CSV table of C-alpha atoms and ligand atoms in Angstrom, one decimal:
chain,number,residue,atom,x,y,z
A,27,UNK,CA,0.0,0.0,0.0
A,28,UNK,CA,1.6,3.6,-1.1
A,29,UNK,CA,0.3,6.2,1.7
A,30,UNK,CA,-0.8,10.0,0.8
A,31,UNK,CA,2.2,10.8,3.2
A,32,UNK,CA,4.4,9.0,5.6
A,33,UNK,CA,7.9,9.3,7.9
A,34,UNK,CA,11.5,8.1,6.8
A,35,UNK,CA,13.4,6.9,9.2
A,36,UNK,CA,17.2,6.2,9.1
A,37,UNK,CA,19.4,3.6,11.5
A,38,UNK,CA,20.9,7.3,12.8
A,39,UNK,CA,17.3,8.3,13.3
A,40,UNK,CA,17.1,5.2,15.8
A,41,UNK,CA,20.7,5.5,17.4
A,42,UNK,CA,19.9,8.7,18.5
A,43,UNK,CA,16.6,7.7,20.6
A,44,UNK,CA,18.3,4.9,22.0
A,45,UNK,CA,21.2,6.8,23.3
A,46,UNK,CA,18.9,9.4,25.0
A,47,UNK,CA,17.0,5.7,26.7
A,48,UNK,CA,21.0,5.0,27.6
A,49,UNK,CA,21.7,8.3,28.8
A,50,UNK,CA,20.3,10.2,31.9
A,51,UNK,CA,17.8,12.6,31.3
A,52,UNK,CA,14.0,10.8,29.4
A,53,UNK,CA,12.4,14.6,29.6
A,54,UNK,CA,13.2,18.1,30.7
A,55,UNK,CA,16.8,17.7,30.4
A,56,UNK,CA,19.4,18.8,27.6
A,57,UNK,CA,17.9,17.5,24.3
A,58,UNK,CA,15.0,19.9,24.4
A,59,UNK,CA,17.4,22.8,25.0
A,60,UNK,CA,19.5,21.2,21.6
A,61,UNK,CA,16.5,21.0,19.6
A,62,UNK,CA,15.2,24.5,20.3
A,63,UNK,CA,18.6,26.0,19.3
A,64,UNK,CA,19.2,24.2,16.1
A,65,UNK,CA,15.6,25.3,14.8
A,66,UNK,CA,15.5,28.7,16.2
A,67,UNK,CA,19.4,29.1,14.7
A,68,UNK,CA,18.0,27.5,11.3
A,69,UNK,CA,15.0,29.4,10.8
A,70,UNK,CA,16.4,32.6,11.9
A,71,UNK,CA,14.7,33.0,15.1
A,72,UNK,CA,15.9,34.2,18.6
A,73,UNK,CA,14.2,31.8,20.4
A,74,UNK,CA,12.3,28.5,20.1
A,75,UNK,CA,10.1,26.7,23.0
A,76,UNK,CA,9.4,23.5,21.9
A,77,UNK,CA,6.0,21.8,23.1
A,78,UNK,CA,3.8,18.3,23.2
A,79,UNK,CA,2.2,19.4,19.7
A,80,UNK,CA,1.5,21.4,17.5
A,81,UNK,CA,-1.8,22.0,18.7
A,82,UNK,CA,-0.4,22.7,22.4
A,83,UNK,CA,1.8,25.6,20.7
A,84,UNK,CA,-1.2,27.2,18.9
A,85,UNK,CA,-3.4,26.9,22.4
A,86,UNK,CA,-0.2,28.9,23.7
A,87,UNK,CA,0.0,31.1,21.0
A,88,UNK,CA,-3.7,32.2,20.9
A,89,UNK,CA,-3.0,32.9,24.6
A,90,UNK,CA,-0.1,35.2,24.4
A,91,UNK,CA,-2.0,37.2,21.3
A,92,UNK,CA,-4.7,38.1,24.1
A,93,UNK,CA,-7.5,35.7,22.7
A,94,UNK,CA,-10.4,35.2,25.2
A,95,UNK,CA,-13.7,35.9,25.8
A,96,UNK,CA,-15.3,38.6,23.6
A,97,UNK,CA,-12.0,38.9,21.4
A,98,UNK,CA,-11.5,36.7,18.0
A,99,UNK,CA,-9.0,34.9,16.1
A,100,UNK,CA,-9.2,34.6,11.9
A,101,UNK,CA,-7.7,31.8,10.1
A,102,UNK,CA,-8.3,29.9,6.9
A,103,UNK,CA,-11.1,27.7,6.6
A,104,UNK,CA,-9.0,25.0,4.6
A,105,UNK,CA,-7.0,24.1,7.7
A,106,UNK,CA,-6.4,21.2,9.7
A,107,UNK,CA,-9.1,22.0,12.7
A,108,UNK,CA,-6.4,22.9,15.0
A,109,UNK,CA,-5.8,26.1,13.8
A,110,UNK,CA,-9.4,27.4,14.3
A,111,UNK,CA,-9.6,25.5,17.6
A,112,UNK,CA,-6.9,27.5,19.6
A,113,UNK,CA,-9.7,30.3,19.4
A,114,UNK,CA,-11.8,28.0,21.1
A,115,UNK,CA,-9.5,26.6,23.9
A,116,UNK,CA,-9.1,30.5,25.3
A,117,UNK,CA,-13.1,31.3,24.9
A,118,UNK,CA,-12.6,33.5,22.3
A,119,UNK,CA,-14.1,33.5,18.7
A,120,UNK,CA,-12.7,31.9,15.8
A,121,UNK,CA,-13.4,33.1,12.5
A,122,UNK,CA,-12.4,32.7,8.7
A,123,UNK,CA,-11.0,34.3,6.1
A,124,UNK,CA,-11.3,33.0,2.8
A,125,UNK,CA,-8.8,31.5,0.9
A,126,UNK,CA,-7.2,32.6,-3.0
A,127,UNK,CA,-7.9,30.3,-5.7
A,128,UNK,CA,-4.4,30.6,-6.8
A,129,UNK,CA,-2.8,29.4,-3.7
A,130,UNK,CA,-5.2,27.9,-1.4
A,131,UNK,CA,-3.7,30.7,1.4
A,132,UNK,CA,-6.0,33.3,3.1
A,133,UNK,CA,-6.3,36.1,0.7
A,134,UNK,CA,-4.8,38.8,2.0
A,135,UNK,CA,-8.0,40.8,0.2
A,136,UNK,CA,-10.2,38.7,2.1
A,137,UNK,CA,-8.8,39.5,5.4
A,138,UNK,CA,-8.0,43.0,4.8
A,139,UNK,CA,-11.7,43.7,4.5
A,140,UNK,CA,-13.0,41.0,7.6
A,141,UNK,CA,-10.8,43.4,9.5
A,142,UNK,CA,-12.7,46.7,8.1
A,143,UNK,CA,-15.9,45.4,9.8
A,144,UNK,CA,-14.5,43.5,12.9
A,145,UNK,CA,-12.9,45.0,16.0
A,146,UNK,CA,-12.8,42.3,18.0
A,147,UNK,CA,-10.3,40.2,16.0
A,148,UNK,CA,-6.6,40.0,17.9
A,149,UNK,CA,-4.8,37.4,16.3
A,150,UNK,CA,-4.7,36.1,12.5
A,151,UNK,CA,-3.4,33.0,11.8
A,152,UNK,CA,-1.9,32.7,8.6
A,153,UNK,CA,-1.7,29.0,7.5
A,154,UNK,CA,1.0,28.2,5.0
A,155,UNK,CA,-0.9,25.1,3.5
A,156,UNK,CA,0.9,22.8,1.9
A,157,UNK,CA,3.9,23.9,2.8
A,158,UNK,CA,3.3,27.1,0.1
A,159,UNK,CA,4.6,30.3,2.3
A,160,UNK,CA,1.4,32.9,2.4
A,161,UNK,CA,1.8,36.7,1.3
A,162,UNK,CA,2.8,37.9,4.6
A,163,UNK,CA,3.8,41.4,3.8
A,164,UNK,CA,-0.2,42.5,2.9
A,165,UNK,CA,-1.4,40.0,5.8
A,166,UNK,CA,0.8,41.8,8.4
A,167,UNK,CA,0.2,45.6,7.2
A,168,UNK,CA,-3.8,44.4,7.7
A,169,UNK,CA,-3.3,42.8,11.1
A,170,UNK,CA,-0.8,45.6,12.4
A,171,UNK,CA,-3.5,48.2,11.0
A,172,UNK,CA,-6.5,46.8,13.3
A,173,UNK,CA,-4.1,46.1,16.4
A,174,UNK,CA,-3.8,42.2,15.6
A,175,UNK,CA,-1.2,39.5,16.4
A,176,UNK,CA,-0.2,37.7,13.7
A,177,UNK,CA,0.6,33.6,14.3
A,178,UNK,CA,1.5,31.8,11.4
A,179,UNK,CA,0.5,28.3,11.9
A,180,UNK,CA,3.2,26.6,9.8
A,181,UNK,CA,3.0,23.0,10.4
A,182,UNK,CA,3.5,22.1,6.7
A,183,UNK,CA,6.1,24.3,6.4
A,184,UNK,CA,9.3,23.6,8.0
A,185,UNK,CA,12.2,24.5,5.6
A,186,UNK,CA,9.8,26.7,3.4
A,187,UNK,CA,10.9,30.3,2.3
A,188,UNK,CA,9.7,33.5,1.6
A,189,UNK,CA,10.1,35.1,-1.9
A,190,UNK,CA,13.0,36.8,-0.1
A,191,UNK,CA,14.7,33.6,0.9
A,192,UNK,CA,14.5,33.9,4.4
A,193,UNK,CA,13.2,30.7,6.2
A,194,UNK,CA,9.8,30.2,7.3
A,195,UNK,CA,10.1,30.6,11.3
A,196,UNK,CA,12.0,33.6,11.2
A,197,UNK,CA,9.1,35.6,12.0
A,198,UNK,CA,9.3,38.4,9.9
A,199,UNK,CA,6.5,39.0,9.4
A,200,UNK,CA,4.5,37.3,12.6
A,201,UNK,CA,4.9,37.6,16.3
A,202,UNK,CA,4.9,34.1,16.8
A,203,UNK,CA,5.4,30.8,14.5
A,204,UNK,CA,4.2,27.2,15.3
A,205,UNK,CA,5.6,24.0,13.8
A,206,UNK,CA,4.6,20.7,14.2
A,207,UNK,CA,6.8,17.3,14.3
A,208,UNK,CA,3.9,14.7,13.8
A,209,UNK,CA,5.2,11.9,11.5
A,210,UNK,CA,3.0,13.2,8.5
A,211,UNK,CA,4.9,16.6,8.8
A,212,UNK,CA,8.7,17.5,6.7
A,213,UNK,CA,10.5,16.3,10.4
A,214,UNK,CA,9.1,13.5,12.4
A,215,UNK,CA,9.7,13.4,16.3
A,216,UNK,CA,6.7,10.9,17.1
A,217,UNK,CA,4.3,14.1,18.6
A,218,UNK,CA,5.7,17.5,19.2
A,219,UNK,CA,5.8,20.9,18.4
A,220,UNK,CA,7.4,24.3,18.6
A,221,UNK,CA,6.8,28.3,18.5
A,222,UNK,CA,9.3,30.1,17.5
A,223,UNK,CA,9.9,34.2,18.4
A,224,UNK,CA,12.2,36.6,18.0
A,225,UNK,CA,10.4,38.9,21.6
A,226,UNK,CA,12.3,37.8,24.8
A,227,UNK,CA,9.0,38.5,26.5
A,228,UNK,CA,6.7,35.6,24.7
A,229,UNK,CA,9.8,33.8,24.8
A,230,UNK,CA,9.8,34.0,28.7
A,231,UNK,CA,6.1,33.6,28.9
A,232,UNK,CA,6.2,30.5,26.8
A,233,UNK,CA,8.4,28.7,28.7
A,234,UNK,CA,6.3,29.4,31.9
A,235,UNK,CA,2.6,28.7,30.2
A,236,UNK,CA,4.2,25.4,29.0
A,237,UNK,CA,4.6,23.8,32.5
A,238,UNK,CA,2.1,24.9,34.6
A,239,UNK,CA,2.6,28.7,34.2
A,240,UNK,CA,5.4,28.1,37.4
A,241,UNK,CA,8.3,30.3,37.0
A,242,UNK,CA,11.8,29.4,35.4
A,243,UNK,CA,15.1,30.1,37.6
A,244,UNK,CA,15.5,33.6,36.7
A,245,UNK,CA,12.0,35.2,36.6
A,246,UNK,CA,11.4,38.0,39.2
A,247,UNK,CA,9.3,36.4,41.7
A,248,UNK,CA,6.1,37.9,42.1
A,249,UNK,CA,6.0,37.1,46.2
A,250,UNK,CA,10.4,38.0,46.8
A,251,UNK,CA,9.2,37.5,50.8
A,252,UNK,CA,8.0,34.0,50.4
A,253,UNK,CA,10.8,33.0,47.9
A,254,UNK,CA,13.7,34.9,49.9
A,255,UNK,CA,15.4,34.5,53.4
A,256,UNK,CA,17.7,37.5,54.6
A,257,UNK,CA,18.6,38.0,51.2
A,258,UNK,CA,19.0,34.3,50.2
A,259,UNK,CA,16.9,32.5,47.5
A,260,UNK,CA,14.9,29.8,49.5
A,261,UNK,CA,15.5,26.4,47.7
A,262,UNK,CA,12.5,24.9,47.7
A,263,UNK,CA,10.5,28.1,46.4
A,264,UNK,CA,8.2,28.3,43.1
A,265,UNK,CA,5.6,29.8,42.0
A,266,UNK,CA,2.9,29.4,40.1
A,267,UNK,CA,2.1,33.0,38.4
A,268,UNK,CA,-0.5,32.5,36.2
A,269,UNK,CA,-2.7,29.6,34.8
A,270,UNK,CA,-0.6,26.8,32.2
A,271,UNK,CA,-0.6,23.7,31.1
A,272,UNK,CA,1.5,20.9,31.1
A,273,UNK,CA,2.5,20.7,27.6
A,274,UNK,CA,6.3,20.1,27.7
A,275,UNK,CA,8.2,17.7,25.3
A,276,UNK,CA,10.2,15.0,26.4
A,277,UNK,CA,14.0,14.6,24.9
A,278,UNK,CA,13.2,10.8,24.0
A,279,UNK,CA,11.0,13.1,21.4
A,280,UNK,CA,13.3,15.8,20.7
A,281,UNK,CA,16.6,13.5,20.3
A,282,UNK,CA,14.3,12.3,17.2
A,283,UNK,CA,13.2,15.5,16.1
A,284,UNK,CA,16.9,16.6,15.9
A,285,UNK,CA,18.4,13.8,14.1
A,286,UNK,CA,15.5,13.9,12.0
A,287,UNK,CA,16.3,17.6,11.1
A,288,UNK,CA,19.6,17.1,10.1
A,289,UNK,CA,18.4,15.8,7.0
A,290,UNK,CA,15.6,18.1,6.2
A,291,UNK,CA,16.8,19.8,3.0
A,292,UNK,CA,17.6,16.3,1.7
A,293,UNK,CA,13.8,15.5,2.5
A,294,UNK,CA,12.4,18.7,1.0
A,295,UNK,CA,14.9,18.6,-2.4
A,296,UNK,CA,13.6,15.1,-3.0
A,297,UNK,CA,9.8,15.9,-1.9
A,298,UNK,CA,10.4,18.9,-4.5
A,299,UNK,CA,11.8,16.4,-7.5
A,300,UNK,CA,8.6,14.5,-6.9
A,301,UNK,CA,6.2,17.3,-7.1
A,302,UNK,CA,7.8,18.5,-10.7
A,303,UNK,CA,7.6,15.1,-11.7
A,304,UNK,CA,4.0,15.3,-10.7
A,305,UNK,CA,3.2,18.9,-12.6
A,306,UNK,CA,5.1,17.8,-15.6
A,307,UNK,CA,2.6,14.8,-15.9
A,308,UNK,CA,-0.8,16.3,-15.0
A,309,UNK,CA,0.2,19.6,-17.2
A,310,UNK,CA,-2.2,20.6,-20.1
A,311,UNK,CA,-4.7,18.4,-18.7
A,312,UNK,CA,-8.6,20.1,-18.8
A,313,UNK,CA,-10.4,18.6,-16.0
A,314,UNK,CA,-7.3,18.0,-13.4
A,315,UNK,CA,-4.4,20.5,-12.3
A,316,UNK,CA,-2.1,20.8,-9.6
A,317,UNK,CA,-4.0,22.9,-6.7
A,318,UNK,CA,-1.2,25.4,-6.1
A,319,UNK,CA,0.2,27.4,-9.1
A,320,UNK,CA,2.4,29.7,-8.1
A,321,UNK,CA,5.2,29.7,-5.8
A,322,UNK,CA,5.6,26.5,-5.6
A,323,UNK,CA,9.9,26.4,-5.9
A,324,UNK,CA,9.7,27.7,-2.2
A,325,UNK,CA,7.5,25.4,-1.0
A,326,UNK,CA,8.2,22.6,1.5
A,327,UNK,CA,6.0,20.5,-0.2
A,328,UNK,CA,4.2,18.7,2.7
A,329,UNK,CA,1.1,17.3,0.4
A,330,UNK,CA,0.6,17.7,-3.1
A,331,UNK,CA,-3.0,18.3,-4.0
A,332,UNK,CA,-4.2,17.8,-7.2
A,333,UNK,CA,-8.1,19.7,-8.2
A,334,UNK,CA,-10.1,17.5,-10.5
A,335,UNK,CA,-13.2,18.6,-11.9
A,336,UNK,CA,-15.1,14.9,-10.8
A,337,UNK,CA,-18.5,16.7,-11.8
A,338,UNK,CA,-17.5,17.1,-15.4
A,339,UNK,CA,-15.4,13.6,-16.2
A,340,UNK,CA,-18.7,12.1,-14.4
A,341,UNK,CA,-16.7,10.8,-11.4
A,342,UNK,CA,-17.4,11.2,-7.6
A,343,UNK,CA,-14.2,11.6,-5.7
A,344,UNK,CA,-15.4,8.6,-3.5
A,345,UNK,CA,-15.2,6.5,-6.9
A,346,UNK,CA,-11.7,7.9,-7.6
A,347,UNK,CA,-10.0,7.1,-4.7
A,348,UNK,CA,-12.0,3.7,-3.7
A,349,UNK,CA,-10.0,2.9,-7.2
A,350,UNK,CA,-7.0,3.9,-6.6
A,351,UNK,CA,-7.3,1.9,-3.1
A,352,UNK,CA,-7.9,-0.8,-5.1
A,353,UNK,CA,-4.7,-0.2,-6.7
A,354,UNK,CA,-3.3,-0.5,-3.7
A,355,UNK,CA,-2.5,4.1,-3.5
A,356,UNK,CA,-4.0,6.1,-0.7
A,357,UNK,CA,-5.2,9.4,-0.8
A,358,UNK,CA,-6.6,11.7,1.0
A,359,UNK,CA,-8.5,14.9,1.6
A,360,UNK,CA,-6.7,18.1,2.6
A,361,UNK,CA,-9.3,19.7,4.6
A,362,UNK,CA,-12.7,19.7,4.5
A,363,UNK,CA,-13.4,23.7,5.6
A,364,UNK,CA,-13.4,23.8,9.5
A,365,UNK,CA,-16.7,25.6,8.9
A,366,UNK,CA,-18.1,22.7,7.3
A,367,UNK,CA,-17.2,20.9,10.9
A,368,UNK,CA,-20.3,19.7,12.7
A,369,UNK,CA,-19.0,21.2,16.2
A,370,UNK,CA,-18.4,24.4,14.3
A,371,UNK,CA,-21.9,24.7,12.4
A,372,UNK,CA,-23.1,24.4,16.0
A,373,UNK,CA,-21.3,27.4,16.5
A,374,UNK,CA,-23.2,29.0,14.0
A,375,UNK,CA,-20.7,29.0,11.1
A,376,UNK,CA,-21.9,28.1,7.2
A,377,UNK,CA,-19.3,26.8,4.6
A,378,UNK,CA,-21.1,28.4,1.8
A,379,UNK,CA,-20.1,32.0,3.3
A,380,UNK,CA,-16.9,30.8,1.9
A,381,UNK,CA,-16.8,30.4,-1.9
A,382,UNK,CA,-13.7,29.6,-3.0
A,383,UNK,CA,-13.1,27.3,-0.1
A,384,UNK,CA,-15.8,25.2,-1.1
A,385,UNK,CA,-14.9,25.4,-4.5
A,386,UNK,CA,-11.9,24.2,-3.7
A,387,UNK,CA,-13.0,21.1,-1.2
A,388,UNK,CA,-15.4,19.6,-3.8
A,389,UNK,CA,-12.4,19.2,-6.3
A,390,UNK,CA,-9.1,18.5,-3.8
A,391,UNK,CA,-7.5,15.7,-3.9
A,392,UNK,CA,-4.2,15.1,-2.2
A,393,UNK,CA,-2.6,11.8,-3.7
A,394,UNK,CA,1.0,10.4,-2.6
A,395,UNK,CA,4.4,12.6,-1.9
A,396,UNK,CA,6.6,11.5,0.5
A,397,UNK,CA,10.6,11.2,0.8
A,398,UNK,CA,10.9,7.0,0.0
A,399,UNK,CA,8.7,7.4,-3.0
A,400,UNK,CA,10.1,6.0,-5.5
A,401,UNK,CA,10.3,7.2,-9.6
A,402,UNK,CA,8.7,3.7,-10.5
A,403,UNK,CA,5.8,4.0,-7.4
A,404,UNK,CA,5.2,7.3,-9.0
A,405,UNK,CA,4.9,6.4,-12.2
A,406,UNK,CA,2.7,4.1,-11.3
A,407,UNK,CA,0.3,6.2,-9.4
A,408,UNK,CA,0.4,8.6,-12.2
A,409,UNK,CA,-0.9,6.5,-14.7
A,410,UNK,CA,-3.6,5.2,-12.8
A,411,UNK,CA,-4.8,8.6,-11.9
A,412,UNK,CA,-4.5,9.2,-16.2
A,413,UNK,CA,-6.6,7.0,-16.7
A,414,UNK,CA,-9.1,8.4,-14.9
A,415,UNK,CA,-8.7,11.9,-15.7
A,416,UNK,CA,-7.1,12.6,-19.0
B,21,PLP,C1,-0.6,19.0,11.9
B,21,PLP,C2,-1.2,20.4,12.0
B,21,PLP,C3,-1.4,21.0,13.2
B,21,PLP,C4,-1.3,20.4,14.5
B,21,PLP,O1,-0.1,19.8,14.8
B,21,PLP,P1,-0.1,18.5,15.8
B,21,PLP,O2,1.4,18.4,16.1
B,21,PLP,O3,-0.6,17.4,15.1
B,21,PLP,O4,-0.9,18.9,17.0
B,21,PLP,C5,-1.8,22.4,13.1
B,21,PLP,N1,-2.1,23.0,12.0
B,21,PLP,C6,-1.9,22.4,10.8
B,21,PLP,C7,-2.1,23.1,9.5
B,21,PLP,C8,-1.4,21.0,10.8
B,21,PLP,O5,-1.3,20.4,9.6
């Protein structure tokens, strides 16, 4: 069976887990510390906290943008559900914003005008999807305009860049990034995740919301009395100083994670290689095209999503891939619009106020790209999806 996506692991990948299991420290001790460094020094940042998930870091995230009761947070309705969920988790309000045909990003048009008619909204979340790197410059000038935080939630896009070549992470253009090292994503560290910043201040806060909201060694105590004796620091003294979680990593996961790293241009160029050999074969076609259509040399190619026009060739999508299964090829479905989510219709949300999301969720299709796929296993999958479409 040939996945939509999957992990690659290497006998270094192993080594280094088993070393950690050898070593002294399972969690909290100096792999997390590593991890952190090498992706904050890779992507540019100043600092990096790394976290259980991906969805952990976007809970934190939402919280350090102010998010809460009465208050909003905007993000695109083809997302996983995680992104529109941090809203959730601190009370507040999520909300969408469109996406552009050309891309399947928000469109920066789309938001630019949500935030003309809505005060409440303070923090957009910017989803690079697919690993294609959104137009920050317009979606920051919009957010910075109506006094709004900008997250960019990009899971698929570890090792992605800008049109100016800096690295996705970096945050430019955002307050606050979040990654996610679930084995579907470019780097695999079982679970996990990680913000990255480039303000000392979220930095500090982050590390504190992620265990507990108790303070690290050098915060300033907020009770000195209780914590000092004639001038001393007493040793058993913490403090919690605000409500957190416990979303911490261990370094089992981040020994992975790190290892895993080490080879993530290798992934991407080869993940890249795949997804020309995938335009070059699907181009010219009139009912099936490659989702994204610009920008794509930047990309870290996380998915590769083709849209097929199953209304016109007569097909249901269900058909199409219960064939392809048959043929032993999975795909998949990358998202159905978080509006469109049974919880969220609850909440009052309709995926028709969305056009060109739902335009783009009745023809999506995301079929196999991953690092061990092979020229002939591609091949392979392309002609049976020819056969269907051309
Ligand atoms: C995977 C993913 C997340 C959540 O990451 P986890 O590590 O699985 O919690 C959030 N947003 C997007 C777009 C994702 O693909």
């Amino acid at each position: 069976m040939i996945p939509y996506g999957k992990h690659h692991l290497e006998e270094d990948d192993i080594q280094a887990v088993v070393a950690i299991l050898r070593g002294g420290a399972l969690t909290q001790g100096p792999t997390v510390d590593a991890f952190e460094r090498v992706v904050a020094d890779y992507v540019g940042a100043r600092f990096a906290v790394a976290t259980a998930s991906g969805t952990a870091a976007l809970h934190l995230a939402a919280m350090i943008a102010g998010v809460g009761p009465g208050s909003a947070l905007a993000t695109s309705p083809i997302t996983f559900i995680a992104s529109a969920n941090a809203a959730l988790y601190v009370s507040g309000t999520p909300c969408f914003v469109d996406i552009d045909r050309s891309t399947v990003n928000m469109s920066p048009a789309a938001l630019r005008s949500l935030l003309e008619h809505r005060r409440d909204i303070k923090a957009v979340v910017p989803v690079h999807f697919a690993g294609l790197p959104c137009d920050m410059p317009p979606i920051r000038a919009a957010a910075d305009s109506a006094g709004a935080v900008v997250i960019e939630d990009a899971a698929h896009a570890l090792g992605a860049r800008y049109p100016n070549g800096s690295l996705v992470g970096c945050c430019a253009h955002s307050l606050m990034t979040v990654f996610s090292f679930h084995p579907v994503k470019a780097v695999a560290a079982g679970e996990g995740g990680m913000i990255t910043t480039n303000d000392e201040h979220v930095y500090r806060r982050l590390l504190r919301l992620r265990s507990h909201g108790i303070n690290k060694a050098d915060d300033p105590l907020i009770r000195p009395a209780d914590g000092n004796d004639a001038g001393q620091r007493n040793p058993w003294y913490y403090e919690m100083q605000e409500l957190g979680y416990h979303y911490r990593i261990t370094d089992i996961q981040c020994a992975l994670g790190m290892s895993q790293f080490q080879k993530l241009d290798r992934f991407i160029a080869r993940r890249r290689e795949l997804a020309h050999r995938y335009d070059a074969a699907f181009a010219g076609l009139r009912k099936c095209h490659a989702a994204q259509q610009v920008g794509r040399e930047l990309s870290g190619h996380h998915i590769y999503v083709l849209r097929i026009d199953f209304a016109g060739l007569g097909l249901s999508r269900g058909d199409v891939m219960r064939r392809l299964r048959a043929q032993d090829i999975g795909s998949h479905v990358h998202y159905i619009p978080v509006p469109a989510q049974p919880h969220y219709r609850s909440l009052g949300f309709d995926p028709v106020d969305y056009p060109e999301a739902a335009a783009y969720y009745r023809e999506a299709l995301t079929i196999p790209l991953y690092y061990d796929l092979s020229d002939a296993q591609q091949d392979y999958i392309i002609a049976a999806i020819l056969s269907m479409v051309a």
